[in-house]
Amino acid sequence: MKTSYQDKLLSLWTVFLLGTLFHTQLGLMPLFHNQSIALEGAEGTEPIGWILWLMLMFFMVPLIAMLAVTFNRTYPLRKLHFWVTVLFSILNLAHLVADLLVQPIAWYQIALMSFLFLVGLVLNIVSFQWLREGRFHSLLAQGHPTGG
C-alpha cells in the first residue's frame, strides 16, 4: 500500500516539531542539574518578548500546516505549503549556523539541528512532489488529458 503525500507530510512535520521541542529542552537541561544557562556577558536587561513571539510562530506554523494538509488539498495550498517548507529550511540553516557561532559550541545541539535541517530538506522534497501531483490533477480537471 502506497503512503499518501499527506501522510508523509504529517509524519515529517511531527518529527520536526518533536525535534524542535527537544532542541528547546536540551537548552534548558542544565537547569535540572543546578547549572546556569545564562550566556557570558549577557546582562539580562534585553526584552525577550519578540523572541518568544518568534518561537511561538516556529511552533504554530507547522501545526497550522499539518491541519491544512489534512483538510485542504487544493493546488494554492500545496503551493503555499511548499514555500513555507522552503522558508523553514532557510530558517533552520540560519539557526544551525548561529548555533555554530555560540561559544562554547554545544555539539549535541549541532547534531540535533543538523538532523532537523535534513528532515526539513526531505519535507521540501515531499512537499514539492505533492505540489507537482496537485498541478497534474488541476490540469486534468481543466480538460488537459496529458496533464501538460
mmCIF file of C-alpha atoms in Angstrom:
data_model
loop_
_atom_site.group_PDB
_atom_site.id
_atom_site.type_symbol
_atom_site.label_atom_id
_atom_site.label_comp_id
_atom_site.label_asym_id
_atom_site.label_seq_id
_atom_site.Cartn_x
_atom_site.Cartn_y
_atom_site.Cartn_z
ATOM 1 C CA MET A 1 0.000 0.000 0.000
ATOM 2 C CA LYS A 2 1.398 3.369 -1.045
ATOM 3 C CA THR A 3 1.694 6.071 1.619
ATOM 4 C CA SER A 4 -0.009 9.313 0.601
ATOM 5 C CA TYR A 5 1.890 12.576 0.400
ATOM 6 C CA GLN A 6 -0.364 13.963 3.139
ATOM 7 C CA ASP A 7 0.636 11.121 5.488
ATOM 8 C CA LYS A 8 4.304 11.656 4.720
ATOM 9 C CA LEU A 9 3.995 15.411 5.298
ATOM 10 C CA LEU A 10 2.176 14.892 8.603
ATOM 11 C CA SER A 11 4.876 12.477 9.760
ATOM 12 C CA LEU A 12 7.688 14.812 8.723
ATOM 13 C CA TRP A 13 6.087 17.845 10.399
ATOM 14 C CA THR A 14 5.582 15.753 13.554
ATOM 15 C CA VAL A 15 9.255 14.724 13.595
ATOM 16 C CA PHE A 16 10.219 18.357 13.005
ATOM 17 C CA LEU A 17 8.057 19.594 15.881
ATOM 18 C CA LEU A 18 9.291 16.927 18.283
ATOM 19 C CA GLY A 19 12.882 17.751 17.336
ATOM 20 C CA THR A 20 12.243 21.464 17.830
ATOM 21 C CA LEU A 21 10.741 20.805 21.248
ATOM 22 C CA PHE A 22 13.718 18.657 22.198
ATOM 23 C CA HIS A 23 16.105 21.370 20.942
ATOM 24 C CA THR A 24 14.491 23.747 23.432
ATOM 25 C CA GLN A 25 14.534 21.077 26.145
ATOM 26 C CA LEU A 26 18.238 20.415 25.586
ATOM 27 C CA GLY A 27 18.930 24.116 26.051
ATOM 28 C CA LEU A 28 17.156 24.045 29.415
ATOM 29 C CA MET A 29 18.585 20.726 30.616
ATOM 30 C CA PRO A 30 21.441 22.307 32.644
ATOM 31 C CA LEU A 31 18.804 23.915 34.895
ATOM 32 C CA PHE A 32 17.828 20.452 36.108
ATOM 33 C CA HIS A 33 21.422 19.898 37.211
ATOM 34 C CA ASN A 34 21.744 23.220 39.075
ATOM 35 C CA GLN A 35 23.813 24.771 36.298
ATOM 36 C CA SER A 36 23.351 28.188 34.760
ATOM 37 C CA ILE A 37 22.097 28.613 31.210
ATOM 38 C CA ALA A 38 22.942 32.329 31.117
ATOM 39 C CA LEU A 39 25.282 33.411 28.346
ATOM 40 C CA GLU A 40 28.525 35.017 29.442
ATOM 41 C CA GLY A 41 28.406 38.775 29.060
ATOM 42 C CA ALA A 42 24.593 38.822 28.893
ATOM 43 C CA GLU A 43 23.183 41.350 31.305
ATOM 44 C CA GLY A 44 19.603 40.133 31.202
ATOM 45 C CA THR A 45 18.167 43.578 30.534
ATOM 46 C CA GLU A 46 17.168 42.931 26.931
ATOM 47 C CA PRO A 47 13.436 42.305 26.477
ATOM 48 C CA ILE A 48 12.773 38.805 25.130
ATOM 49 C CA GLY A 49 9.136 39.282 24.113
ATOM 50 C CA TRP A 50 9.964 39.307 20.395
ATOM 51 C CA ILE A 51 11.976 36.089 20.800
ATOM 52 C CA LEU A 52 9.012 34.408 22.470
ATOM 53 C CA TRP A 53 6.727 35.522 19.608
ATOM 54 C CA LEU A 54 9.192 34.086 17.071
ATOM 55 C CA MET A 55 9.326 30.811 18.988
ATOM 56 C CA LEU A 56 5.526 30.709 19.064
ATOM 57 C CA MET A 57 5.467 31.259 15.279
ATOM 58 C CA PHE A 58 8.026 28.499 14.809
ATOM 59 C CA PHE A 59 5.680 26.094 16.634
ATOM 60 C CA MET A 60 2.353 27.365 15.272
ATOM 61 C CA VAL A 61 3.177 27.410 11.559
ATOM 62 C CA PRO A 62 3.913 23.651 11.430
ATOM 63 C CA LEU A 63 0.760 22.937 13.457
ATOM 64 C CA ILE A 64 -1.306 25.031 11.040
ATOM 65 C CA ALA A 65 0.439 23.356 8.092
ATOM 66 C CA MET A 66 -0.462 19.943 9.492
ATOM 67 C CA LEU A 67 -4.118 20.912 9.833
ATOM 68 C CA ALA A 68 -4.182 22.479 6.372
ATOM 69 C CA VAL A 69 -2.603 19.410 4.739
ATOM 70 C CA THR A 70 -5.159 17.211 6.499
ATOM 71 C CA PHE A 71 -8.260 19.158 5.465
ATOM 72 C CA ASN A 72 -7.338 21.002 2.280
ATOM 73 C CA ARG A 73 -5.744 19.552 -0.833
ATOM 74 C CA THR A 74 -6.167 22.458 -3.240
ATOM 75 C CA TYR A 75 -3.356 23.496 -5.542
ATOM 76 C CA PRO A 76 -2.974 27.001 -3.982
ATOM 77 C CA LEU A 77 -2.494 25.404 -0.555
ATOM 78 C CA ARG A 78 0.063 22.959 -1.949
ATOM 79 C CA LYS A 79 1.980 25.868 -3.456
ATOM 80 C CA LEU A 80 1.873 27.877 -0.205
ATOM 81 C CA HIS A 81 2.846 24.805 1.796
ATOM 82 C CA PHE A 82 5.873 24.154 -0.407
ATOM 83 C CA TRP A 83 7.150 27.721 0.024
ATOM 84 C CA VAL A 84 6.579 27.532 3.788
ATOM 85 C CA THR A 85 8.769 24.403 3.899
ATOM 86 C CA VAL A 86 11.464 26.214 1.905
ATOM 87 C CA LEU A 87 11.307 29.166 4.319
ATOM 88 C CA PHE A 88 11.618 26.805 7.284
ATOM 89 C CA SER A 89 14.656 25.136 5.704
ATOM 90 C CA ILE A 90 16.311 28.523 5.267
ATOM 91 C CA LEU A 91 15.496 29.443 8.875
ATOM 92 C CA ASN A 92 16.812 26.078 10.116
ATOM 93 C CA LEU A 93 20.067 26.561 8.233
ATOM 94 C CA ALA A 94 20.431 30.075 9.687
ATOM 95 C CA HIS A 95 19.748 28.697 13.170
ATOM 96 C CA LEU A 96 22.308 25.937 12.660
ATOM 97 C CA VAL A 97 24.918 28.494 11.617
ATOM 98 C CA ALA A 98 24.002 30.691 14.605
ATOM 99 C CA ASP A 99 24.414 27.702 16.940
ATOM 100 C CA LEU A 100 27.887 27.147 15.471
ATOM 101 C CA LEU A 101 28.816 30.722 16.411
ATOM 102 C CA VAL A 102 27.874 30.364 20.089
ATOM 103 C CA GLN A 103 30.881 29.642 22.306
ATOM 104 C CA PRO A 104 31.324 27.054 23.596
ATOM 105 C CA ILE A 105 29.713 25.069 20.809
ATOM 106 C CA ALA A 106 27.082 22.655 22.093
ATOM 107 C CA TRP A 107 27.764 19.770 19.712
ATOM 108 C CA TYR A 108 24.670 17.863 20.841
ATOM 109 C CA GLN A 109 22.600 20.843 19.668
ATOM 110 C CA ILE A 110 24.513 20.939 16.384
ATOM 111 C CA ALA A 111 23.782 17.239 15.845
ATOM 112 C CA LEU A 112 20.077 17.775 16.525
ATOM 113 C CA MET A 113 19.862 20.910 14.364
ATOM 114 C CA SER A 114 21.669 19.100 11.529
ATOM 115 C CA PHE A 115 19.137 16.286 11.775
ATOM 116 C CA LEU A 116 16.255 18.789 11.761
ATOM 117 C CA PHE A 117 17.753 20.527 8.731
ATOM 118 C CA LEU A 118 17.860 17.177 6.891
ATOM 119 C CA VAL A 119 14.249 16.451 7.912
ATOM 120 C CA GLY A 120 13.395 19.877 6.507
ATOM 121 C CA LEU A 121 15.037 19.042 3.188
ATOM 122 C CA VAL A 122 13.007 15.822 2.962
ATOM 123 C CA LEU A 123 9.937 17.905 3.819
ATOM 124 C CA ASN A 124 10.827 20.189 0.882
ATOM 125 C CA ILE A 125 11.094 17.199 -1.472
ATOM 126 C CA VAL A 126 7.823 15.574 -0.399
ATOM 127 C CA SER A 127 6.037 18.930 -0.437
ATOM 128 C CA PHE A 128 7.315 19.536 -3.973
ATOM 129 C CA GLN A 129 6.095 16.081 -5.031
ATOM 130 C CA TRP A 130 2.676 16.849 -3.516
ATOM 131 C CA LEU A 131 2.655 20.210 -5.329
ATOM 132 C CA ARG A 132 3.535 18.548 -8.646
ATOM 133 C CA GLU A 133 0.805 15.937 -8.149
ATOM 134 C CA GLY A 134 -1.706 18.723 -7.442
ATOM 135 C CA ARG A 135 -0.704 20.596 -10.591
ATOM 136 C CA PHE A 136 -1.186 17.457 -12.654
ATOM 137 C CA HIS A 137 -4.654 16.826 -11.163
ATOM 138 C CA SER A 138 -5.534 20.508 -11.593
ATOM 139 C CA LEU A 139 -4.631 20.353 -15.291
ATOM 140 C CA LEU A 140 -6.674 17.161 -15.742
ATOM 141 C CA ALA A 141 -9.668 18.851 -14.116
ATOM 142 C CA GLN A 142 -9.313 21.698 -16.640
ATOM 143 C CA GLY A 143 -9.578 19.263 -19.523
ATOM 144 C CA HIS A 144 -5.940 18.671 -20.404
ATOM 145 C CA PRO A 145 -5.783 14.875 -20.744
ATOM 146 C CA THR A 146 -1.987 14.743 -20.830
ATOM 147 C CA GLY A 147 -1.569 16.998 -17.841
ATOM 148 C CA GLY A 148 0.620 19.364 -19.886
#
